Tab-separated table of C-alpha atoms in Angstrom:
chain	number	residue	atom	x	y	z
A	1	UNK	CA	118.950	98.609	120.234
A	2	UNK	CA	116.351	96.898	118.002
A	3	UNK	CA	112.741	97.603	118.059
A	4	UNK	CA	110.409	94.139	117.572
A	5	UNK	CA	106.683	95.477	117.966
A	6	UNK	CA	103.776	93.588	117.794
A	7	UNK	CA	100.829	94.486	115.215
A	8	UNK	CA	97.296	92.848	114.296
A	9	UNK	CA	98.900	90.850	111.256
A	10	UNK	CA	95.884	90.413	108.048
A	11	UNK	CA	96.653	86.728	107.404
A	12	UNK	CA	94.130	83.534	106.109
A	13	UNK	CA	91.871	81.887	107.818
A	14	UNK	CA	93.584	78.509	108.857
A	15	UNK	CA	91.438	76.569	105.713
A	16	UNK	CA	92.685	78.556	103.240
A	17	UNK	CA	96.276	78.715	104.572
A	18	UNK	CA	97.334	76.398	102.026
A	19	UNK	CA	95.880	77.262	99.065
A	20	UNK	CA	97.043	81.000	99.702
A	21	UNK	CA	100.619	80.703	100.427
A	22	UNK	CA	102.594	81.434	97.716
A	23	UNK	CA	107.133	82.214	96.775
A	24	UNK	CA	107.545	85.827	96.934
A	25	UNK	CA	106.799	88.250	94.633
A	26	UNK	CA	110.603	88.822	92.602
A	27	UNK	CA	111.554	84.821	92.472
A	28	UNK	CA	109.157	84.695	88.862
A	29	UNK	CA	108.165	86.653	85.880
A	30	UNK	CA	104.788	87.566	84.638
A	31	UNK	CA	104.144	84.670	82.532
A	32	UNK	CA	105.576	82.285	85.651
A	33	UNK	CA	103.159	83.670	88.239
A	34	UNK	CA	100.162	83.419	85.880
A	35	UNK	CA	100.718	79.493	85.508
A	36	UNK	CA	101.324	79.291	89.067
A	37	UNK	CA	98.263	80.804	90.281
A	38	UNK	CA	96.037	80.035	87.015
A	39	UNK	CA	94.253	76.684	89.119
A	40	UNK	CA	94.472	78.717	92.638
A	41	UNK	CA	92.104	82.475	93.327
A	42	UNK	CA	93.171	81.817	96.218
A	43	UNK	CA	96.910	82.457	95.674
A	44	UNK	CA	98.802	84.963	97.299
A	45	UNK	CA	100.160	85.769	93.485
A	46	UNK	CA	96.870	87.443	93.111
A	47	UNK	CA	98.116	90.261	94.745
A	48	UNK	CA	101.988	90.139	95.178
A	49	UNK	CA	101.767	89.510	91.322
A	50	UNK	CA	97.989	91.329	90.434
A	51	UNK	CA	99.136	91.936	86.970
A	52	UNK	CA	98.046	88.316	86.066
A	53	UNK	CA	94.786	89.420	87.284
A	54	UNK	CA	94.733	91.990	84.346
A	55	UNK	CA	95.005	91.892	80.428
A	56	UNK	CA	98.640	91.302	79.357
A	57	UNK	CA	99.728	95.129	78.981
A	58	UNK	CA	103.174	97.169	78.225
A	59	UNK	CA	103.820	98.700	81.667
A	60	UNK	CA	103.916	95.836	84.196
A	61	UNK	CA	104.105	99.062	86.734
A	62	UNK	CA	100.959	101.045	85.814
A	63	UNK	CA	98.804	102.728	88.645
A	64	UNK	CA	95.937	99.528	87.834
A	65	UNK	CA	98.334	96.452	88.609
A	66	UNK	CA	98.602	97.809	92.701
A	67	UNK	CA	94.698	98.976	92.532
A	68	UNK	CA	93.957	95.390	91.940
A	69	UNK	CA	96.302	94.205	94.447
A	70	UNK	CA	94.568	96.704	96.773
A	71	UNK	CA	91.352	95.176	96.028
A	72	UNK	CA	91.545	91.664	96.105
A	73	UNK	CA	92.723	91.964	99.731
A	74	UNK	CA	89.581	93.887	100.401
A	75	UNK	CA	87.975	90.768	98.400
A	76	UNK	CA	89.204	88.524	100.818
A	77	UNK	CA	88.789	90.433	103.865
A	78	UNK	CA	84.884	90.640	102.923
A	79	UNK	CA	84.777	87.232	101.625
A	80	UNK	CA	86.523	85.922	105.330
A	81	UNK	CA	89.628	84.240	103.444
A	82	UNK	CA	91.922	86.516	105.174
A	83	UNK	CA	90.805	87.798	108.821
A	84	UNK	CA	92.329	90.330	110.775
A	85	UNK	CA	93.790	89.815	114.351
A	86	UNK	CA	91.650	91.426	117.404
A	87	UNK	CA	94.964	92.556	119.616
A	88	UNK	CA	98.603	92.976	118.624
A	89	UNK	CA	100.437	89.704	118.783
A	90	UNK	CA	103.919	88.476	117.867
A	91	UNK	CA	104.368	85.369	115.490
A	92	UNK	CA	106.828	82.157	115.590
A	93	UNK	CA	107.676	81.078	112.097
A	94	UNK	CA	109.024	77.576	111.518
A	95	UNK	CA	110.436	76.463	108.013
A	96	UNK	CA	111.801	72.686	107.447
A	97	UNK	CA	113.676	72.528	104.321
A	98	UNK	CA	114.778	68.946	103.334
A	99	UNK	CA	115.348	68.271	107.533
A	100	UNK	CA	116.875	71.456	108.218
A	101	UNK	CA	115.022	73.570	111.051
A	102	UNK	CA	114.912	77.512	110.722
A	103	UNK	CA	112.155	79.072	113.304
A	104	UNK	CA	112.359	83.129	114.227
A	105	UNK	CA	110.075	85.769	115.036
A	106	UNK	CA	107.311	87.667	112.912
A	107	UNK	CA	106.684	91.272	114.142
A	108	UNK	CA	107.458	94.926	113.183
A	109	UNK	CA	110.504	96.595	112.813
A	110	UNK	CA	110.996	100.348	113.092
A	111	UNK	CA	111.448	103.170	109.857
A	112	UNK	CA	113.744	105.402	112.374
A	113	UNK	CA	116.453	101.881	112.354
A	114	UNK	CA	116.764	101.560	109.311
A	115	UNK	CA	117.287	105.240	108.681
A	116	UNK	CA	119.991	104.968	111.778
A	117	UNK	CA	121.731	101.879	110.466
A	118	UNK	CA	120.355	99.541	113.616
A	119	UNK	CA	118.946	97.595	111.013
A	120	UNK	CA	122.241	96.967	108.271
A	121	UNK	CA	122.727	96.452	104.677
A	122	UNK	CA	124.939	94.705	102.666
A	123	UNK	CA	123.443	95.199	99.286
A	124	UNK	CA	122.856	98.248	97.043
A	125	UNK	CA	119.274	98.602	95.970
A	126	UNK	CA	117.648	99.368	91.946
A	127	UNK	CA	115.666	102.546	92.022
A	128	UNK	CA	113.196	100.884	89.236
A	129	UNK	CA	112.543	97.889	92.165
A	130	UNK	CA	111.927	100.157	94.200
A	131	UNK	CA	109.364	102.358	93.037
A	132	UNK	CA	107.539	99.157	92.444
A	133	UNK	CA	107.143	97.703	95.959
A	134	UNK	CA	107.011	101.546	97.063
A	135	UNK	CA	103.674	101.850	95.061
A	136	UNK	CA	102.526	98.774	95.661
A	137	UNK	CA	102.491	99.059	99.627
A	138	UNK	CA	101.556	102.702	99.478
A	139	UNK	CA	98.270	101.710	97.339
A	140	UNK	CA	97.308	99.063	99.489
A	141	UNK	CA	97.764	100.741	102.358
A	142	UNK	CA	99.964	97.279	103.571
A	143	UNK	CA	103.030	95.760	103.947
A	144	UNK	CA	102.387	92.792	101.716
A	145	UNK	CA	105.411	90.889	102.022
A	146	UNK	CA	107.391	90.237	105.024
A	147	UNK	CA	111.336	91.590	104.933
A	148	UNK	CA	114.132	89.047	105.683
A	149	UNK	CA	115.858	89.888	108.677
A	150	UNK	CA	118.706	88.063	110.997
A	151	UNK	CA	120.861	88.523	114.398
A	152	UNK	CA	123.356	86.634	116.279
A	153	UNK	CA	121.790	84.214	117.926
A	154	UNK	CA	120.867	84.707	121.331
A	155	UNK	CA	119.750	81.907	123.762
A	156	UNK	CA	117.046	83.220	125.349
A	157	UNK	CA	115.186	84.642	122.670
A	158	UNK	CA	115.681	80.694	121.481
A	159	UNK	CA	114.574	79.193	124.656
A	160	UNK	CA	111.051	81.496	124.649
A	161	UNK	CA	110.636	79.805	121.204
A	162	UNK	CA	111.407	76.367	121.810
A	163	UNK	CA	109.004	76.279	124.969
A	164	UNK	CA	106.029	77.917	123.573
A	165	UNK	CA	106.269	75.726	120.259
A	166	UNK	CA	106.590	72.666	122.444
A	167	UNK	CA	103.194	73.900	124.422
A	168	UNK	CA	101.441	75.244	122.018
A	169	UNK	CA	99.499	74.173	118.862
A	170	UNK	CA	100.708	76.140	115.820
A	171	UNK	CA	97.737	78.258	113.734
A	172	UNK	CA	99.552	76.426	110.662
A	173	UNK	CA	101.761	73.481	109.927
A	174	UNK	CA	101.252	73.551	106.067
A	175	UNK	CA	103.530	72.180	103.203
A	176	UNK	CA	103.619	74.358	100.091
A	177	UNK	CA	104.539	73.124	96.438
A	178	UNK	CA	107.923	73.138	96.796
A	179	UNK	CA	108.236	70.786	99.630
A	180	UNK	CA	109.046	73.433	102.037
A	181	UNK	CA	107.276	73.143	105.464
A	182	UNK	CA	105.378	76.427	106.902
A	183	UNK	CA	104.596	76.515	110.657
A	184	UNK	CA	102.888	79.488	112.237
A	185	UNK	CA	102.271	79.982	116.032
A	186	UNK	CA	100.478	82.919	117.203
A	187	UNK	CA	101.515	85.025	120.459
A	188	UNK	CA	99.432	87.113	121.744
A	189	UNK	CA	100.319	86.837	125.545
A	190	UNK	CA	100.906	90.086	126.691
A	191	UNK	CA	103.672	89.326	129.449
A	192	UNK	CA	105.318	87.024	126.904
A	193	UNK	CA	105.231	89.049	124.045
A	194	UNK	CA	106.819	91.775	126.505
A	195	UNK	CA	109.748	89.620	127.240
A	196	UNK	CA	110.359	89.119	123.708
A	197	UNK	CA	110.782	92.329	122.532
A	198	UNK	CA	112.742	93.266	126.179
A	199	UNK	CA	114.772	90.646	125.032
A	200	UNK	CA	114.954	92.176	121.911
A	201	UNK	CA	115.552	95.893	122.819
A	202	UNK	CA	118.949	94.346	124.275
A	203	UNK	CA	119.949	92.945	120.821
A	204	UNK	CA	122.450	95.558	119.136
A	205	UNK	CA	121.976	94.997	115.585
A	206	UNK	CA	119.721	93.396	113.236
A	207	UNK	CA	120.643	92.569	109.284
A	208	UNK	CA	118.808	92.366	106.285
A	209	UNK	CA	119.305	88.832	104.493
A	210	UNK	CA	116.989	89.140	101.508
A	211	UNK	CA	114.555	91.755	100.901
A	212	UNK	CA	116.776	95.295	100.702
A	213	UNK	CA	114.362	96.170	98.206
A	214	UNK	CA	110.960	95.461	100.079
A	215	UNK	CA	112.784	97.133	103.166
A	216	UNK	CA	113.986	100.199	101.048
A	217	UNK	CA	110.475	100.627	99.958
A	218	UNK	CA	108.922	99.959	103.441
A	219	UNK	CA	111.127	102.768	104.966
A	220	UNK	CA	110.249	105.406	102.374
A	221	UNK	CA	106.542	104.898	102.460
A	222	UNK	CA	106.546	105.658	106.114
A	223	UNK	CA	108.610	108.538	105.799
A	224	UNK	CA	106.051	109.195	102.691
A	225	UNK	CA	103.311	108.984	105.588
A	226	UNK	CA	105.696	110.935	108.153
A	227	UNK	CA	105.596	114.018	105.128
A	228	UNK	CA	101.518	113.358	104.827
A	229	UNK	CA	100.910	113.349	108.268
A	230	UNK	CA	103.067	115.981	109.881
A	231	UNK	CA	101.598	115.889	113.359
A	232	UNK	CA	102.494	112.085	113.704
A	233	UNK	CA	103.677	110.419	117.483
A	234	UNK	CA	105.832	107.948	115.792
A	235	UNK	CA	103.515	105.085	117.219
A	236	UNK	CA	100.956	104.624	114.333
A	237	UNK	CA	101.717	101.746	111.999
A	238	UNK	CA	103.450	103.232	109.143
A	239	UNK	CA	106.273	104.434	111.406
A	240	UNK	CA	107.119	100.517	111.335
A	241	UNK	CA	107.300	97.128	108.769
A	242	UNK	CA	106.554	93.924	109.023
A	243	UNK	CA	109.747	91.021	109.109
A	244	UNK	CA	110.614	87.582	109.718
A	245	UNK	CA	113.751	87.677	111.861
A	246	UNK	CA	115.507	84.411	111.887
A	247	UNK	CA	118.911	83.604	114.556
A	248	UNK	CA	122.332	83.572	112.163
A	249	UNK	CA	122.728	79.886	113.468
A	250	UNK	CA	119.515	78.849	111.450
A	251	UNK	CA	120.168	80.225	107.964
A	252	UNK	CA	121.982	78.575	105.044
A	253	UNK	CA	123.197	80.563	102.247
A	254	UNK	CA	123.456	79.021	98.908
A	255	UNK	CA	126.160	79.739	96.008
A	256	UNK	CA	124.758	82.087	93.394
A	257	UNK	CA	126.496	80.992	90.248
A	258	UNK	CA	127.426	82.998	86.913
A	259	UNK	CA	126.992	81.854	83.314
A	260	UNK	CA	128.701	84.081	80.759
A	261	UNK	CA	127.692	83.939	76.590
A	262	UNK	CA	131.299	84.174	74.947
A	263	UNK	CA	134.713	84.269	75.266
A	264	UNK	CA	135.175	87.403	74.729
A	265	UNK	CA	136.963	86.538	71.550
A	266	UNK	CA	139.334	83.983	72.750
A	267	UNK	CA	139.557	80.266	71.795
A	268	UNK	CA	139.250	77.802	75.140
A	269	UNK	CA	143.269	77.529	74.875
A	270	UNK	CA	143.772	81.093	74.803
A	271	UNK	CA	141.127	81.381	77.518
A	272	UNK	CA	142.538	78.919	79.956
A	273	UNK	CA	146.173	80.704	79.153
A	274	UNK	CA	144.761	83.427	80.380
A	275	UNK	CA	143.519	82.351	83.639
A	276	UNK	CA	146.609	80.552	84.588
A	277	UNK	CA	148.353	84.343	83.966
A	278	UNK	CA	145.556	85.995	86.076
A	279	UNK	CA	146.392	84.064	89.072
A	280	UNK	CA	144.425	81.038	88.906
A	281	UNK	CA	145.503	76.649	88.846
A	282	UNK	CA	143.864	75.280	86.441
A	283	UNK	CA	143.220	71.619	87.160
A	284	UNK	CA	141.460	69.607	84.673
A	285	UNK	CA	138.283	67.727	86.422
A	286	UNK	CA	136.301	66.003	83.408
A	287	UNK	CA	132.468	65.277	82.801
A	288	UNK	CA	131.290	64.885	86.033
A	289	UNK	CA	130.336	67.513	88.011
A	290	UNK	CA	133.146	69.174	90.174
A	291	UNK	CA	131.922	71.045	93.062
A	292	UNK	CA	134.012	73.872	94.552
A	293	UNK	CA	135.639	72.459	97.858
A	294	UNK	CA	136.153	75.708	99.634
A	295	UNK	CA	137.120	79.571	99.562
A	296	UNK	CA	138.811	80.632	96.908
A	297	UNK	CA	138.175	77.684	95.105
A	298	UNK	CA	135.746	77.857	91.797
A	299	UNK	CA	134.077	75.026	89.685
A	300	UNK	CA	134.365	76.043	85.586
A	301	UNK	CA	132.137	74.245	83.004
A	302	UNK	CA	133.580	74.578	79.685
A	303	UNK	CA	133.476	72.686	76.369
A	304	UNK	CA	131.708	69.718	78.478
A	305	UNK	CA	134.567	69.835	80.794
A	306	UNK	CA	134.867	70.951	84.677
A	307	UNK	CA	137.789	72.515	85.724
A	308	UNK	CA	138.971	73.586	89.095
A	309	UNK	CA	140.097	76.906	89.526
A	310	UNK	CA	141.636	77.772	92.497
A	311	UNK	CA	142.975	81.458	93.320
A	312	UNK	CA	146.780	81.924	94.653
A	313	UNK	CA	147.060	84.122	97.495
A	314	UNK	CA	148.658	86.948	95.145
A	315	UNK	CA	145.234	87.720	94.013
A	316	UNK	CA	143.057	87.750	96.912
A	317	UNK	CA	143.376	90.984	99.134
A	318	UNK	CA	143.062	91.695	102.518
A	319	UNK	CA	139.715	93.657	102.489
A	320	UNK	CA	136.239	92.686	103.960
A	321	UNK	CA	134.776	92.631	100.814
A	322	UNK	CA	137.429	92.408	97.946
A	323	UNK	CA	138.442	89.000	99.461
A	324	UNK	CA	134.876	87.386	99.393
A	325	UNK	CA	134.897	84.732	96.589
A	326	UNK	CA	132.369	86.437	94.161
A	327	UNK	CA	134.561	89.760	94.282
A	328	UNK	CA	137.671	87.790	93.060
A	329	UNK	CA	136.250	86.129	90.576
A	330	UNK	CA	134.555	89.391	89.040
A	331	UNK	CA	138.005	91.423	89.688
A	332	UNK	CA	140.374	89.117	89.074
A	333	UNK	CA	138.907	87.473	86.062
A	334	UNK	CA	135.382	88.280	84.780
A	335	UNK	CA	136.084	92.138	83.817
A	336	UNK	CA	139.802	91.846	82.940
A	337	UNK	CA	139.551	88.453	81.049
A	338	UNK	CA	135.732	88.419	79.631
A	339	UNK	CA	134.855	92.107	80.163
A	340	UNK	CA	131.875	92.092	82.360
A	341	UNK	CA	132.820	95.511	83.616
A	342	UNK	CA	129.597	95.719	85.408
A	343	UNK	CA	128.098	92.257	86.130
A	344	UNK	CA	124.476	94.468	87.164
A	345	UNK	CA	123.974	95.552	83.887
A	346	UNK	CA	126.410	93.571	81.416
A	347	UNK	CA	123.585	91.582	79.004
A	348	UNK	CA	126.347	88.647	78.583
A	349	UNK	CA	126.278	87.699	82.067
A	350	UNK	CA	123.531	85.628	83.614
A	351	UNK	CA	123.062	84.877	87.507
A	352	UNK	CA	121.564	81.118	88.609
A	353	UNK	CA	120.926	80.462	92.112
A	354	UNK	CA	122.514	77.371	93.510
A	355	UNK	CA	119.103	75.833	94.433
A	356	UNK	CA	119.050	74.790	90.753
A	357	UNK	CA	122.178	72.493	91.505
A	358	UNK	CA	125.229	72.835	89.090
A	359	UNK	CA	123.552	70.544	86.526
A	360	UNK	CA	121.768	73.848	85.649
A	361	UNK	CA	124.861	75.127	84.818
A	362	UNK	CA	125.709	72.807	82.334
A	363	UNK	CA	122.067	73.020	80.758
A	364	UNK	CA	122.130	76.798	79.793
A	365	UNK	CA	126.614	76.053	78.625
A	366	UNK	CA	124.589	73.245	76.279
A	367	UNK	CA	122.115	75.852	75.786
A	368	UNK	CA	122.555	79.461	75.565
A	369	UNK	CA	126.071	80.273	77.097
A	370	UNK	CA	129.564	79.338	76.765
A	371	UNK	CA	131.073	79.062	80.158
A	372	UNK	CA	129.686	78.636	83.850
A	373	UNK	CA	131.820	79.032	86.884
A	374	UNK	CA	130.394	77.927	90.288
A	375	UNK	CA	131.407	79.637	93.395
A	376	UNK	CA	132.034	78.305	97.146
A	377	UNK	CA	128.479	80.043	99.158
A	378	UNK	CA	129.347	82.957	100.986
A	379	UNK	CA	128.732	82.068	104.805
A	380	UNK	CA	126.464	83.890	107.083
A	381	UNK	CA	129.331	85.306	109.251
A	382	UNK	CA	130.793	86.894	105.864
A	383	UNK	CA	127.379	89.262	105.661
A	384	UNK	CA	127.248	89.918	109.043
A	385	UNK	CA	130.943	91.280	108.695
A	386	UNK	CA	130.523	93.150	105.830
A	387	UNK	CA	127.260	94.779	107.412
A	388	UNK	CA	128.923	95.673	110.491
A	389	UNK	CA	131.650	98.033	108.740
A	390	UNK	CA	129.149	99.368	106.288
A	391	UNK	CA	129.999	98.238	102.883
A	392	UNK	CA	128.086	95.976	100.580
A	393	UNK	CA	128.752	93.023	98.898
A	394	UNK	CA	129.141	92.177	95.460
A	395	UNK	CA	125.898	91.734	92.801
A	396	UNK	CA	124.614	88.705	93.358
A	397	UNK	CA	126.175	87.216	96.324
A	398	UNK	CA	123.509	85.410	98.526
A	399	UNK	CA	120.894	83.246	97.566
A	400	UNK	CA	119.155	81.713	100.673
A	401	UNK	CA	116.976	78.844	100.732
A	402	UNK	CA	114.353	78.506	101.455
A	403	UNK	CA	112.205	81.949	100.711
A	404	UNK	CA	109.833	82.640	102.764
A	405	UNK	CA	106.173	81.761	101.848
A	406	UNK	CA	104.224	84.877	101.119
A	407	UNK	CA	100.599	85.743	102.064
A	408	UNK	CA	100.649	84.494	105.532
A	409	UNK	CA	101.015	87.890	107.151
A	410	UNK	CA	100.366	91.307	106.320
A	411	UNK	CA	101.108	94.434	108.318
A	412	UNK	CA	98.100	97.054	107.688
A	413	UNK	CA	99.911	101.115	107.871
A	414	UNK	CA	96.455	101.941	108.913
């Protein structure tokens, strides 16, 4: 059953809430984060991102990029921009993104359930990505950044949460630069916090929605600590790391579209020959934007034309997996038609989140790429599916909206 702890979250003082939130750490390069942050020292960026703190150097992984992380949150503990709770407490997490509602639970999740599979996966991590977060938490001696975590929803874990937000005033109620809204209450009642991680204990399974990499890297600097520490109880903090764990009912999952450079040395006829022999209808939509209409369904910008492509039934399998959307497209027409073998590493593939909208996808067509196709979202039930018979999805299958804001809590391993 899954562990929920409390812990004695580093976060900012309510007045500088605003100024330090910030989009996590692997949504922007270098150059991004600097402009982001360049008006703001208060900006979470400043550590999720310290390079920009530092001269412009080769190795955006050297030892000195996490030793300034590690101290400007020593900075702004002394300075009082961040403060550190007084007793373990649990936190209720509200995001409003363009009138939809998601609110879950901040606390700590154990090392020993993700090693056992409580906590599931449905993504393959990047060992380069992970060394990164690895050093970075293990050199500031925090969890910096919260993993994304859900479950199937349960009532009365939602009817704790309703009534205390209804009683209570929240710590935050903040709207960042994207327009998202951030709402924090804190929980520190000890009877109620125990009858939300009771309630908890009884839930079977919790799953990783974004963050496999954070998570990954969580996990192995405990067991790092575990190897450091071999007379540990399994209660001190780096046996556990910090996540926002949202109810499946809440979350919306975006498409995550593909733009590809070439043909692979077809013309457009011979390319659209070919899709109609792979398995697709090919339905001519015109200039305006054509958005997929379901499963197995797929929007194509080419040659300032939409298309609709929609997959026959010949071509999409009867596996958990195989049969999501992004896997047919990649199997069934990507590698055999374009030759993206591996769509992880290929250089002629790019990846744009459907937050962009598809007119994005007709930008970089105009701009740098020959063909987009945009896929139906995967749905949250697909994930939890996939998770629960212990397989991963394809590259680039999720993108959910909205991220959440970084540099309101951080779990100390001390």
């Amino acid at each position: 059953m899954a562990t929920v702890k409390p812990f004695k979250a580093i976060r900012p003082d309510a007045k500088y809430a605003d100024k330090v939130i910030s989009l996590p750490y692997d949504v922007m390069n270098r150059k991004e984060a600097a402009e982001m942050a360049a008006d703001d020292p208060y900006s979470f960026l400043h550590i999720c991102r310290a390079e920009i703190d530092l001269p412009e150097q080769e190795n955006a992984y050297d030892q000195s990029v996490y030793e300034k992380a590690r101290d400007n949150i020593a900075e702004r503990l002394a300075s009082g921009v961040f403060v550190q709770e007084d007793k373990p407490a649990l936190y209720i997490y509200r995001q409003i993104m363009d009138g939809r509602v998601q609110t879950g639970i901040v606390g700590c999740v154990a090392v020993d359930e993700y090693q056992n599979n409580t906590i599931k996966k449905h993504e393959f991590t990047r060992v380069e990505k992970e060394k990164d977060r690895i050093n970075h938490f293990d050199v500031c001696d925090a969890d910096t950044e919260p993993v994304f975590l859900t479950y199937r929803d349960d009532k009365r874990i939602r009817t704790i949460m309703e009534g205390y937000v209804a009683n209570h005033e929240p710590e935050y109620d903040i709207t960042s630069d994207d327009g998202i809204q951030h709402t924090l209450w804190v929980v520190d009642d000890p009877e109620l916090v125990k009858s939300l991680t009771g309630l908890f204990d009884e839930i079977p399974a919790l799953y990783i929605a974004d963050g496999h990499h954070r998570s990954a890297s969580a996990c192995k600097v405990g067991l790092k600590r575990r190897e450091e520490h071999p007379d540990y109880t399994g209660d001190e903090e780096f046996n556990f790391f910090m996540a926002v764990i949202f109810p499946d009912n809440d979350l919306k999952i975006f498409d995550y579209n593909r733009v590809v450079k070439d043909l692979n040395g077809s013309t457009s006829e011979e390319f659209l020959d070919k899709i109609r022999e792979a398995g697709f209808d090919v339905e001519e939509k015109g200039s305006d934007i054509y958005y997929p209409e379901g499963k197995h369904i797929f929007a194509m910008f080419l040659d300032g034309k939409w298309y609709k492509l929609t997959a026959r039934d010949s071509i999409i399998p009867d596996h958990v997996t195989e049969s999501l959307d992004v896997a047919v497209l990649q199997n069934s027409l990507l590698h055999p038609i374009l030759g993206i073998e591996d769509p992880r590493t290929d250089k002629r593939i790019d990846f744009v989140g459907g937050i962009r909208g598809l007119e994005e996808l007709e930008k970089r067509v105009n701009d740098d790429m020959e063909v987009a196709f945009a896929v139906y979202p995967v749905d949250v039930d697909d994930l939890l599916r996939v998770a629960d018979n212990n397989m991963v999805m394809p590259p680039k299958s999720t993108w959910f909206e909205p991220k959440l804001g970084s540099g309101l809590f951080l779990h100390s391993l001390k």
